[in-house]
Short mmCIF file of C-alpha atoms in Angstrom, two decimals:
data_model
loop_
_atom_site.label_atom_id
_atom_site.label_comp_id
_atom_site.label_asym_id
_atom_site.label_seq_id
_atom_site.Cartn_x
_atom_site.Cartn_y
_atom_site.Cartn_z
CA UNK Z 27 -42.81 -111.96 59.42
CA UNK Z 28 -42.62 -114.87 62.22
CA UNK Z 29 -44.52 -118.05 61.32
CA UNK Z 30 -46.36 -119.28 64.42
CA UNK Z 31 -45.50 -122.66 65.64
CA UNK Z 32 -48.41 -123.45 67.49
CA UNK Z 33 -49.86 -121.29 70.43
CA UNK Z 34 -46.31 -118.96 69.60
CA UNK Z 35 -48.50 -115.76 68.61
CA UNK Z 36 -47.83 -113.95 71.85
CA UNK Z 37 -44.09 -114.63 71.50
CA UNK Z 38 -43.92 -113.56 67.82
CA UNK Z 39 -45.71 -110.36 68.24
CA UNK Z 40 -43.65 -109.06 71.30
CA UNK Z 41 -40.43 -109.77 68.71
CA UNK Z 42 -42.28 -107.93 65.97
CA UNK Z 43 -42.35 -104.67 68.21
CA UNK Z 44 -38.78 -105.38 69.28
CA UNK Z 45 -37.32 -105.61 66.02
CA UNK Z 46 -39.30 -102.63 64.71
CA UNK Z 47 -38.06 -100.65 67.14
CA UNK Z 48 -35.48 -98.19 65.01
CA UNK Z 49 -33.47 -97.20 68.15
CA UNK Z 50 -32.64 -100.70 69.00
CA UNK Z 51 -31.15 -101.02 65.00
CA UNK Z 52 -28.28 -98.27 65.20
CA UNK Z 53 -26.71 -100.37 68.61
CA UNK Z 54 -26.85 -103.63 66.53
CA UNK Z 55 -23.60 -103.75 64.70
CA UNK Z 56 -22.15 -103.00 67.88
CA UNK Z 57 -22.85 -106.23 69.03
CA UNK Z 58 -22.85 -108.50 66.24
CA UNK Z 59 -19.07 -109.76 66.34
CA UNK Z 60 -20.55 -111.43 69.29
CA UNK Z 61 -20.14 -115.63 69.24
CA UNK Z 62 -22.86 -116.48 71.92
CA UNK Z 63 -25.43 -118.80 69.84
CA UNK Z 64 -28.51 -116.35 71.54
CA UNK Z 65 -26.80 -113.20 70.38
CA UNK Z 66 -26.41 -115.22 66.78
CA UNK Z 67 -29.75 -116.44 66.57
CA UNK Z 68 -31.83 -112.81 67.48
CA UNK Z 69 -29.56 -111.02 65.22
CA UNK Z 70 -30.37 -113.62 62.17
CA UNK Z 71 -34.39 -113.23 63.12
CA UNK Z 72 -33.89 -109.73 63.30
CA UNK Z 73 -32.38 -109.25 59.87
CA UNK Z 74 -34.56 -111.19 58.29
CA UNK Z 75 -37.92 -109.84 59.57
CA UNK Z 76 -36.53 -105.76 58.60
CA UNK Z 77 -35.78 -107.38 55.23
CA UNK Z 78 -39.52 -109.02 54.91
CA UNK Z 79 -38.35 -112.27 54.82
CA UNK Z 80 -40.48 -115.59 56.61
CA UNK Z 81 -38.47 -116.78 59.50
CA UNK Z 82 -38.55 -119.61 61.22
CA UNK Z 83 -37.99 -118.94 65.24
CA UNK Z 84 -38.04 -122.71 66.18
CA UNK Z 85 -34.32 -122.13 67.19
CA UNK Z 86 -34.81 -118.93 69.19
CA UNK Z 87 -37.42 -119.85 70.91
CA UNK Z 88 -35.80 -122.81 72.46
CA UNK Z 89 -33.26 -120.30 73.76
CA UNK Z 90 -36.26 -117.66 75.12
CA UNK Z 91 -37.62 -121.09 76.73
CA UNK Z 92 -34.40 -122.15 78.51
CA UNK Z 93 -34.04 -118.16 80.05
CA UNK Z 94 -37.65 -117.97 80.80
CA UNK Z 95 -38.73 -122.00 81.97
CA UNK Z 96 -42.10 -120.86 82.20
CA UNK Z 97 -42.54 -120.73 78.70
CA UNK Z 98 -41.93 -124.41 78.33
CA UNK Z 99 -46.08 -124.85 79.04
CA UNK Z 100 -46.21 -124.39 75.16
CA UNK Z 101 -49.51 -122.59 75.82
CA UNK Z 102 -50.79 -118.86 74.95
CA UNK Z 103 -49.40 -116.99 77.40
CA UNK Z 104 -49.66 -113.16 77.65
CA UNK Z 105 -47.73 -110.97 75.42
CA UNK Z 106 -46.21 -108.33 77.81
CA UNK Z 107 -44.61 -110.43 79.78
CA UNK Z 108 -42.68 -112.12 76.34
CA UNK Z 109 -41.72 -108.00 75.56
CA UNK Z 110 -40.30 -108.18 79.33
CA UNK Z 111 -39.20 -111.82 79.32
CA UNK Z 112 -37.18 -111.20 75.69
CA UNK Z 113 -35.84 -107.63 76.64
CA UNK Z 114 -34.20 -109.19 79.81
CA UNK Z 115 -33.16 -112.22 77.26
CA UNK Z 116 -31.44 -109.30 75.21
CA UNK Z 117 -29.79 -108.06 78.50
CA UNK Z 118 -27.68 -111.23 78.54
CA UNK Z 119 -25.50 -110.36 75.48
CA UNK Z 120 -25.75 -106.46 74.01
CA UNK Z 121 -23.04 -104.50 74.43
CA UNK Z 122 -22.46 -101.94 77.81
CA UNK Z 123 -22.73 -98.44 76.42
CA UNK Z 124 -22.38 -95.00 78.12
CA UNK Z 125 -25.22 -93.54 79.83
CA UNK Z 126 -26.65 -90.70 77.50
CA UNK Z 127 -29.90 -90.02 78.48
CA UNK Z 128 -29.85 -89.01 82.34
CA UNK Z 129 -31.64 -86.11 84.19
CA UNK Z 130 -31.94 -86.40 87.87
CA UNK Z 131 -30.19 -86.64 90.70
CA UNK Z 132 -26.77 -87.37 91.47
CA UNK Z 133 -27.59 -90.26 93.86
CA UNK Z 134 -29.58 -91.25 91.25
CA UNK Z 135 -26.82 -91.25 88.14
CA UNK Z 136 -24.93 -93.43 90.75
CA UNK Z 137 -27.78 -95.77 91.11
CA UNK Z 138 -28.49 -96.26 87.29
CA UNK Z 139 -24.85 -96.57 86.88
CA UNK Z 140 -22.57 -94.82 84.17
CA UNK Z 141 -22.61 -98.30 81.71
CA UNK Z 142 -25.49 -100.35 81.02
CA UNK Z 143 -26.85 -102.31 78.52
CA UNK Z 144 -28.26 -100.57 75.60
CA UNK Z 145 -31.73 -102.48 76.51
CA UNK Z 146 -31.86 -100.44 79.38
CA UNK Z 147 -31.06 -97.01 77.13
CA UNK Z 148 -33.88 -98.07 75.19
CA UNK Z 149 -36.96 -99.42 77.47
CA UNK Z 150 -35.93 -98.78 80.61
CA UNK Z 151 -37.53 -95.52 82.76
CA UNK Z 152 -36.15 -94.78 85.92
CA UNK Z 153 -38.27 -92.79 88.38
CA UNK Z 154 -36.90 -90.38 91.13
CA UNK Z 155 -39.17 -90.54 94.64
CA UNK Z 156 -38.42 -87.81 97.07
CA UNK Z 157 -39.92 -87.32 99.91
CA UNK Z 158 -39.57 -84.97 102.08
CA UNK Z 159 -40.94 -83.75 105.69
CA UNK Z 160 -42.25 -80.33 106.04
CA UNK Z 161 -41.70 -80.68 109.42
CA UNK Z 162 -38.08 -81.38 110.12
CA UNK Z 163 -36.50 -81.14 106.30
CA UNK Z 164 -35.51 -84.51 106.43
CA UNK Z 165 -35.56 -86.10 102.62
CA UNK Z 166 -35.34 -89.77 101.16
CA UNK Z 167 -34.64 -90.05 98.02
CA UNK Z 168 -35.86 -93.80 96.23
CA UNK Z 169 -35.37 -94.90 92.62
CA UNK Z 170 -37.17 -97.32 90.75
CA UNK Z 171 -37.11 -98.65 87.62
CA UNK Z 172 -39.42 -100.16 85.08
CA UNK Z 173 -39.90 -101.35 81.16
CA UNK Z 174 -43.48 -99.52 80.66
CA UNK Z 175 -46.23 -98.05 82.30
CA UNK Z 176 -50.19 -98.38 82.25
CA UNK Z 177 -52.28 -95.84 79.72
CA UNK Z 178 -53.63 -94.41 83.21
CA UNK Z 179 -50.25 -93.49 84.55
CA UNK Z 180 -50.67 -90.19 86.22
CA UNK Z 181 -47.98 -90.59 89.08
CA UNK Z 182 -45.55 -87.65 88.49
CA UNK Z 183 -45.60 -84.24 90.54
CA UNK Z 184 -46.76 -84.12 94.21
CA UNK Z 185 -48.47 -86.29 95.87
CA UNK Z 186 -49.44 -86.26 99.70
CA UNK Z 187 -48.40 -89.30 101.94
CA UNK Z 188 -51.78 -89.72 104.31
CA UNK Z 189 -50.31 -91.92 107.88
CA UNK Z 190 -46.85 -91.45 106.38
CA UNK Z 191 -44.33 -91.19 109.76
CA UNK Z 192 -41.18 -89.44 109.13
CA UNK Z 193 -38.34 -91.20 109.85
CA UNK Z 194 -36.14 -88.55 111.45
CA UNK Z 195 -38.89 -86.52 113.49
CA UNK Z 196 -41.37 -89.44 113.65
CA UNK Z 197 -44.43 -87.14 112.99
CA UNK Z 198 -47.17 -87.96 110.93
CA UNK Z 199 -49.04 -86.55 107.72
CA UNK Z 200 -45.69 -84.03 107.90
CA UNK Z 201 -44.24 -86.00 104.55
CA UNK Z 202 -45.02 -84.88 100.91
CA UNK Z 203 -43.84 -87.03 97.91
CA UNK Z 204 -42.46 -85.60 94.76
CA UNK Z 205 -41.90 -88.05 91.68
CA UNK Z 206 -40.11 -87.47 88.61
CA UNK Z 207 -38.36 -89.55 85.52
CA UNK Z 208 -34.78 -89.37 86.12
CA UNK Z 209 -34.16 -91.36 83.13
CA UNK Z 210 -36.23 -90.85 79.97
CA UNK Z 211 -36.20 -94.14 77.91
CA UNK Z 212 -35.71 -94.06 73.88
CA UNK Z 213 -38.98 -95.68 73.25
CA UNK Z 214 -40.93 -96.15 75.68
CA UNK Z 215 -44.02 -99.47 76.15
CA UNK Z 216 -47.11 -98.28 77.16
CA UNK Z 217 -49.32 -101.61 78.39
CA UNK Z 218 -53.02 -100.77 77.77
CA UNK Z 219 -55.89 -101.87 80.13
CA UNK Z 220 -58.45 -104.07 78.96
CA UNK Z 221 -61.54 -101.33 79.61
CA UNK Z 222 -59.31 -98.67 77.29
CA UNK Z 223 -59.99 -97.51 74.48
CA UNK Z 224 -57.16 -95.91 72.59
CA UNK Z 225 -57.66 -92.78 70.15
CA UNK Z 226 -54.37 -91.23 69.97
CA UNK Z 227 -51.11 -92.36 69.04
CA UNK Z 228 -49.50 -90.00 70.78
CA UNK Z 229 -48.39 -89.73 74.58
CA UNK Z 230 -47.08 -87.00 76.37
CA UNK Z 231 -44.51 -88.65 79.55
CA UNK Z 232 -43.16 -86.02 81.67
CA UNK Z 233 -41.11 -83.52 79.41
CA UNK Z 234 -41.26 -85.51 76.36
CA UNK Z 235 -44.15 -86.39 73.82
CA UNK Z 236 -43.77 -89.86 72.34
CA UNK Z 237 -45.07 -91.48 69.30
CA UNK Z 238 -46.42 -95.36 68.24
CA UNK Z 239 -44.71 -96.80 66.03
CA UNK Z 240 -46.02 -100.67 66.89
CA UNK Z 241 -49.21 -101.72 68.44
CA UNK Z 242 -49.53 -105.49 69.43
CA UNK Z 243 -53.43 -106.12 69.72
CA UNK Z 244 -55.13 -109.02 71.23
CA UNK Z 245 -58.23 -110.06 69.61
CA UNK Z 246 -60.54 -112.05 71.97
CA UNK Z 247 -61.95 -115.72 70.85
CA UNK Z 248 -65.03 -117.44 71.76
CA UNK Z 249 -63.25 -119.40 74.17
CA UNK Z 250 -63.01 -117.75 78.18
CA UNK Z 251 -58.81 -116.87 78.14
CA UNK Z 252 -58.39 -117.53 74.66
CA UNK Z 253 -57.33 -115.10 72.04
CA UNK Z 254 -54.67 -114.11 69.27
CA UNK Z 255 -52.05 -111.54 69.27
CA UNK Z 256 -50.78 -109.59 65.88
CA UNK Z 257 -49.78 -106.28 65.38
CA UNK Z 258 -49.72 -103.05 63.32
CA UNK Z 259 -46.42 -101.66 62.83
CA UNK Z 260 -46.11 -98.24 61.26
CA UNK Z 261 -43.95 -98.34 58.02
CA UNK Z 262 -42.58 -95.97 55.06
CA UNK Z 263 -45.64 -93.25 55.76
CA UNK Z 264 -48.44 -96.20 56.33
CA UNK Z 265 -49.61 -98.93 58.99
CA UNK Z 266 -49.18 -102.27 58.03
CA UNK Z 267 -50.85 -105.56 59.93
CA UNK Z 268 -48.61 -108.27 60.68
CA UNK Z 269 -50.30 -111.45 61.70
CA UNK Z 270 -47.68 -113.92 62.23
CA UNK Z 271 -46.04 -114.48 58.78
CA UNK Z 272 -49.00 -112.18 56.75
CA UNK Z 273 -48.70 -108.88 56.47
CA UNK Z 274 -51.15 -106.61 54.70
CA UNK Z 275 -51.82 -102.89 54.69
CA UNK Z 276 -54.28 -101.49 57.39
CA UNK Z 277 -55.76 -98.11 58.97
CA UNK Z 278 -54.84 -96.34 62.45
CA UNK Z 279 -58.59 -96.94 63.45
CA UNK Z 280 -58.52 -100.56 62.91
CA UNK Z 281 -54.87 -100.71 64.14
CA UNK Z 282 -55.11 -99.25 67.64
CA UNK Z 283 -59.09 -100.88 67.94
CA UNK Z 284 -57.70 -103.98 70.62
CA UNK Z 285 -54.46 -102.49 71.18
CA UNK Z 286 -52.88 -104.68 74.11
CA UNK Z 287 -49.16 -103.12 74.27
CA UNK Z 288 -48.10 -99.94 72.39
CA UNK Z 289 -44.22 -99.36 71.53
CA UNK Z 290 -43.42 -95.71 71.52
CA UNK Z 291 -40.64 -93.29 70.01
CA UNK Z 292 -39.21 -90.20 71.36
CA UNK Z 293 -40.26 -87.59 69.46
CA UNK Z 294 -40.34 -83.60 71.43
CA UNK Z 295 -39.42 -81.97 73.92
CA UNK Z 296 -42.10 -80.15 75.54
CA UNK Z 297 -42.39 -76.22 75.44
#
């Protein structure tokens, strides 16, 4: 529970899915012998709200503010990019960890890199592009990495490359692309598209089927641009709404009806 200091809904909401996001809680002792004033400060807020205590987040969000300038407008700005802005704000002081959760190639191992923050365990999905020409057998392989995708994601499997030129043989339309995840993230942020209506709190993401657990909604005002964030986080067997510092019990219909961002766990393997 985050009191809202004015036009802070968007910020307080993208914390709420962050610190209800159990993976994230097992790395924290890790890091808390830390002595940096932003790794103090997010660890206090973080405690507090899993205990159901009011917090203040004056302090913290100065610190978000001073990473992330933008901020500073002191205006509603948009929610996802506060999950993005505050998991890169995270990046600055949780402990390196070993890599636990890779599946692709070599090259690519090398490019995620055998220690990384645990943010990046957590959110971050790496995709493996590799395309290859069925002309000449010459193969790139790209990697790219992201915190989220769009509800319409379809981009894994083949795909053909229409006026692609291969570099080795310099044909065209010989190149076919084949993408994969090469690292599966922990929980993983689906950002949902304004036309979408969600049903399901379930998502299946390559060879894994993930589960909400948070959903931060954005309810529309009168006003063109203008709007509030809260958001329904999923709690001992029941879905609770937490608007700013209130919280009160609530229904998956109601809870995923305006869903804006939705913060999913690992749950199965696919057969």
């Amino acid at each position: 529970m985050i009191l809202n200091k004015g036009n802070t809904c968007y910020l307080s909401a993208a914390l709420q899915c962050i610190v209800w996001t159990n993976s994230i809680e097992r790395y924290i002792r890790r890091s808390t012998q830390q002595t940096k004033k932003e790794a103090i400060l997010f660890y206090k807020l973080f405690s507090r709200v899993r205990n159901s205590v009011v917090c203040d987040p004056d302090e913290l969000y100065k610190q978000i503010r001073i990473f992330y300038k933008p901020f500073n407008n002191k205006e509603q700005n948009d929610a996802h990019e506060a999950v993005i802005v505050i998991i890169e704000y995270l990046r600055t002081f949780m402990t390196p960890i070993p890599n636990t959760r890779y599946v692709g190639s070599r090259e690519g191992c090398l490019s995620w890199g055998e220690r990384h923050s645990i943010v990046d365990e957590i959110y971050k999905v790496q995709f493996e592009n590799r395309i290859q020409c069925m002309h000449c057998n010459h193969v790139i392989l790209k990697h790219e990495c992201t915190y989220g995708l769009y509800d319409t994601f379809t981009g894994l499997g083949n795909h053909t490359l229409p006026g692609y030129i291969c570099d080795m043989c310099h044909r065209t339309n010989t190149c076919s692309e084949y993408v994969s995840v090469s690292h599966y993230p922990q929980t993983l942020i689906i950002r949902v598209r304004p036309t979408t209506n969600i049903h399901n709190l379930t998502f299946r993401f390559g060879i894994f089927i993930y589960t909400a657990f948070a959903v931060c909604r954005y309810i529309p005002c009168g006003k063109k641009d203008s709007g509030h964030y809260n958001v329904g986080v999923f709690q001992e067997g029941k879905w609770k709404l937490v608007d700013d510092d209130v919280v009160t019990t609530s229904n998956v219909d109601d809870i995923l009806r305006d869903a804006s961002i939705m913060f999913l766990t690992l749950d199965s393997r696919v057969e």
